[in-house]
Coordinates of C-alpha atoms and ligand atoms in Angstrom, one line a residue:
M15 CA 69.3 107.2 159.2
V16 CA 70.2 103.9 157.5
H17 CA 73.5 102.5 158.4
V18 CA 75.3 99.8 156.5
G19 CA 77.7 97.2 157.8
I20 CA 79.9 94.6 156.2
G21 CA 81.1 91.2 157.6
Y22 CA 83.4 88.4 156.4
D23 CA 84.2 85.1 158.0
V24 CA 86.0 82.0 157.1
H25 CA 86.5 78.6 158.9
Q26 CA 88.7 75.6 158.1
L27 CA 87.0 72.4 156.8
V28 CA 88.1 69.4 158.8
A29 CA 87.1 65.8 159.3
G30 CA 85.0 64.9 162.4
R31 CA 83.1 68.1 162.7
K32 CA 79.5 68.9 161.7
L33 CA 79.0 71.4 158.8
I34 CA 76.7 74.0 160.0
L35 CA 75.8 77.0 158.0
G36 CA 73.0 79.5 158.7
G37 CA 72.0 77.3 161.5
V38 CA 71.4 74.3 159.2
E39 CA 73.3 71.0 159.6
I40 CA 74.4 70.0 156.1
P41 CA 75.4 66.4 155.3
H42 CA 79.0 66.4 154.2
S43 CA 82.3 64.4 154.8
K44 CA 83.9 67.5 156.6
G45 CA 82.7 70.3 158.9
L46 CA 83.9 73.6 159.9
D47 CA 86.3 73.9 162.8
G48 CA 86.1 76.6 165.4
H49 CA 85.5 77.3 169.1
S50 CA 81.7 77.6 168.6
D51 CA 79.8 75.6 165.9
A52 CA 81.8 77.6 163.4
D53 CA 78.8 78.8 161.4
A54 CA 80.8 81.2 159.1
L55 CA 77.5 82.5 157.6
M56 CA 76.0 83.6 160.9
H57 CA 79.3 85.0 162.1
A58 CA 79.6 87.2 158.9
I59 CA 76.0 88.3 159.4
C60 CA 76.8 89.0 163.1
D61 CA 79.8 91.2 162.0
A62 CA 77.7 93.1 159.4
L63 CA 75.1 94.1 162.0
L64 CA 77.8 95.0 164.5
G65 CA 79.5 97.0 161.8
A66 CA 76.3 98.9 161.1
L67 CA 76.3 99.9 164.7
G68 CA 79.9 101.0 164.5
E69 CA 80.8 98.3 167.1
P70 CA 83.8 95.9 167.1
D71 CA 83.6 92.4 165.7
I72 CA 82.1 89.3 167.1
G73 CA 85.3 88.2 168.6
H74 CA 85.3 91.2 170.8
F75 CA 82.0 90.3 172.3
F76 CA 82.5 86.5 172.2
P77 CA 86.1 85.7 172.6
N78 CA 87.1 82.2 171.4
T79 CA 89.0 81.8 174.6
D80 CA 85.8 81.9 176.7
P81 CA 84.5 78.4 177.6
R82 CA 80.9 79.7 177.6
W83 CA 81.0 79.8 173.8
K84 CA 82.6 76.4 173.2
G85 CA 80.4 74.5 170.9
A86 CA 77.8 77.3 171.1
P87 CA 75.1 77.5 168.4
S88 CA 75.9 80.7 166.5
K89 CA 72.2 81.8 166.7
V90 CA 73.2 83.2 170.2
F91 CA 75.6 85.6 168.6
L92 CA 72.9 86.8 166.1
E93 CA 70.4 87.1 169.0
A94 CA 72.9 89.3 170.8
A95 CA 73.6 91.4 167.7
A96 CA 69.9 92.0 167.3
K97 CA 69.6 93.0 171.0
Q98 CA 72.3 95.5 170.4
V99 CA 70.3 96.9 167.6
A100 CA 67.2 97.1 169.7
N101 CA 69.2 98.8 172.6
R102 CA 70.1 101.5 170.2
K103 CA 66.4 101.8 169.2
G104 CA 67.3 100.6 165.7
K105 CA 65.5 98.3 163.3
I106 CA 67.1 95.8 161.0
V107 CA 66.2 96.8 157.5
N108 CA 67.8 93.8 155.6
V109 CA 70.7 91.4 155.5
D110 CA 72.2 90.0 152.5
A111 CA 75.0 87.3 152.5
T112 CA 76.9 85.0 150.2
I113 CA 78.5 81.7 151.1
I114 CA 81.6 80.8 149.1
A115 CA 82.0 77.0 149.1
Q116 CA 83.3 74.6 146.6
E117 CA 81.4 71.6 148.0
P118 CA 78.7 70.7 149.1
K119 CA 75.8 72.1 147.2
I120 CA 74.4 74.9 149.3
Y121 CA 71.3 75.9 147.4
P122 CA 68.9 73.1 148.7
H123 CA 69.4 74.5 152.2
I124 CA 69.1 78.1 151.6
A125 CA 65.3 78.4 152.4
E126 CA 65.9 76.8 155.9
M127 CA 68.9 79.0 156.5
K128 CA 66.8 82.1 155.9
K129 CA 64.2 80.9 158.3
R130 CA 66.7 80.2 161.0
I131 CA 68.6 83.6 160.4
A132 CA 65.3 85.5 160.5
A133 CA 64.1 83.7 163.7
A134 CA 67.4 84.5 165.5
L135 CA 67.2 88.2 164.5
G136 CA 63.5 88.5 165.0
V137 CA 62.8 89.7 161.5
S138 CA 60.9 88.3 158.5
E139 CA 62.4 85.9 156.0
K140 CA 61.8 88.5 153.4
Q141 CA 64.5 90.7 155.0
I142 CA 67.1 88.0 154.6
G143 CA 69.1 87.3 151.4
V144 CA 71.4 84.1 151.3
K145 CA 73.3 83.3 148.1
A146 CA 76.0 80.9 147.4
T147 CA 78.8 80.5 144.9
T148 CA 81.8 78.1 144.4
N149 CA 85.3 79.5 143.9
E150 CA 85.7 77.9 140.6
K151 CA 88.2 75.5 142.2
M152 CA 90.7 78.3 142.9
G153 CA 92.5 79.1 146.2
F154 CA 91.7 77.7 149.6
V155 CA 88.0 77.5 149.0
G156 CA 88.5 75.8 145.6
R157 CA 90.8 73.3 147.3
E158 CA 88.0 72.6 149.9
E159 CA 90.2 73.7 152.8
G160 CA 87.6 76.1 154.0
I161 CA 84.3 77.9 153.6
A162 CA 83.9 81.6 153.6
A163 CA 81.0 83.9 154.0
M164 CA 80.4 87.6 153.5
A165 CA 77.4 89.7 154.4
V166 CA 76.1 93.2 154.5
A167 CA 73.3 94.5 156.8
S168 CA 71.4 97.8 156.9
V169 CA 70.1 99.0 160.1
D170 CA 67.7 102.0 160.6
L171 CA 68.9 104.0 163.6
P172 CA 67.4 107.2 165.2
E173 CA 70.8 108.9 164.6
Ligands
LIG924 MG1 83.9 82.8 162.8

């Protein structure tokens, strides 16, 4: 039976941090703030996968109070989510995601993001969708105070 999950994440843009999305370091004047590498895209995908399993969100498994995850590359969270799918004898069907960022331009980095997400999940790049949009200069994303990401995942489970 195919199960679907949804994920959403947002991190604040601050000076003095690297901007990492989909495992790719993107040259920019600001980066995303957070306990781990603050990769909002990977976090949203992780929550979508956990949601498809009916599990609680990423913060439940990787609390931001745990020093083990300080500065952690977010691919470890995706690897853990994929492991949970495998533990349930499931298969990831596909993942689709949208990044919402006013700046910088995301499109040139999407192919590499797909590669890294697919590698972390142990699936083909063809199963991963990544898109990006601006917020038409409106709201916190439009003011470049943060970057958001949303994702859906479908997982084929034996029950
Ligand atoms: Mg997050």
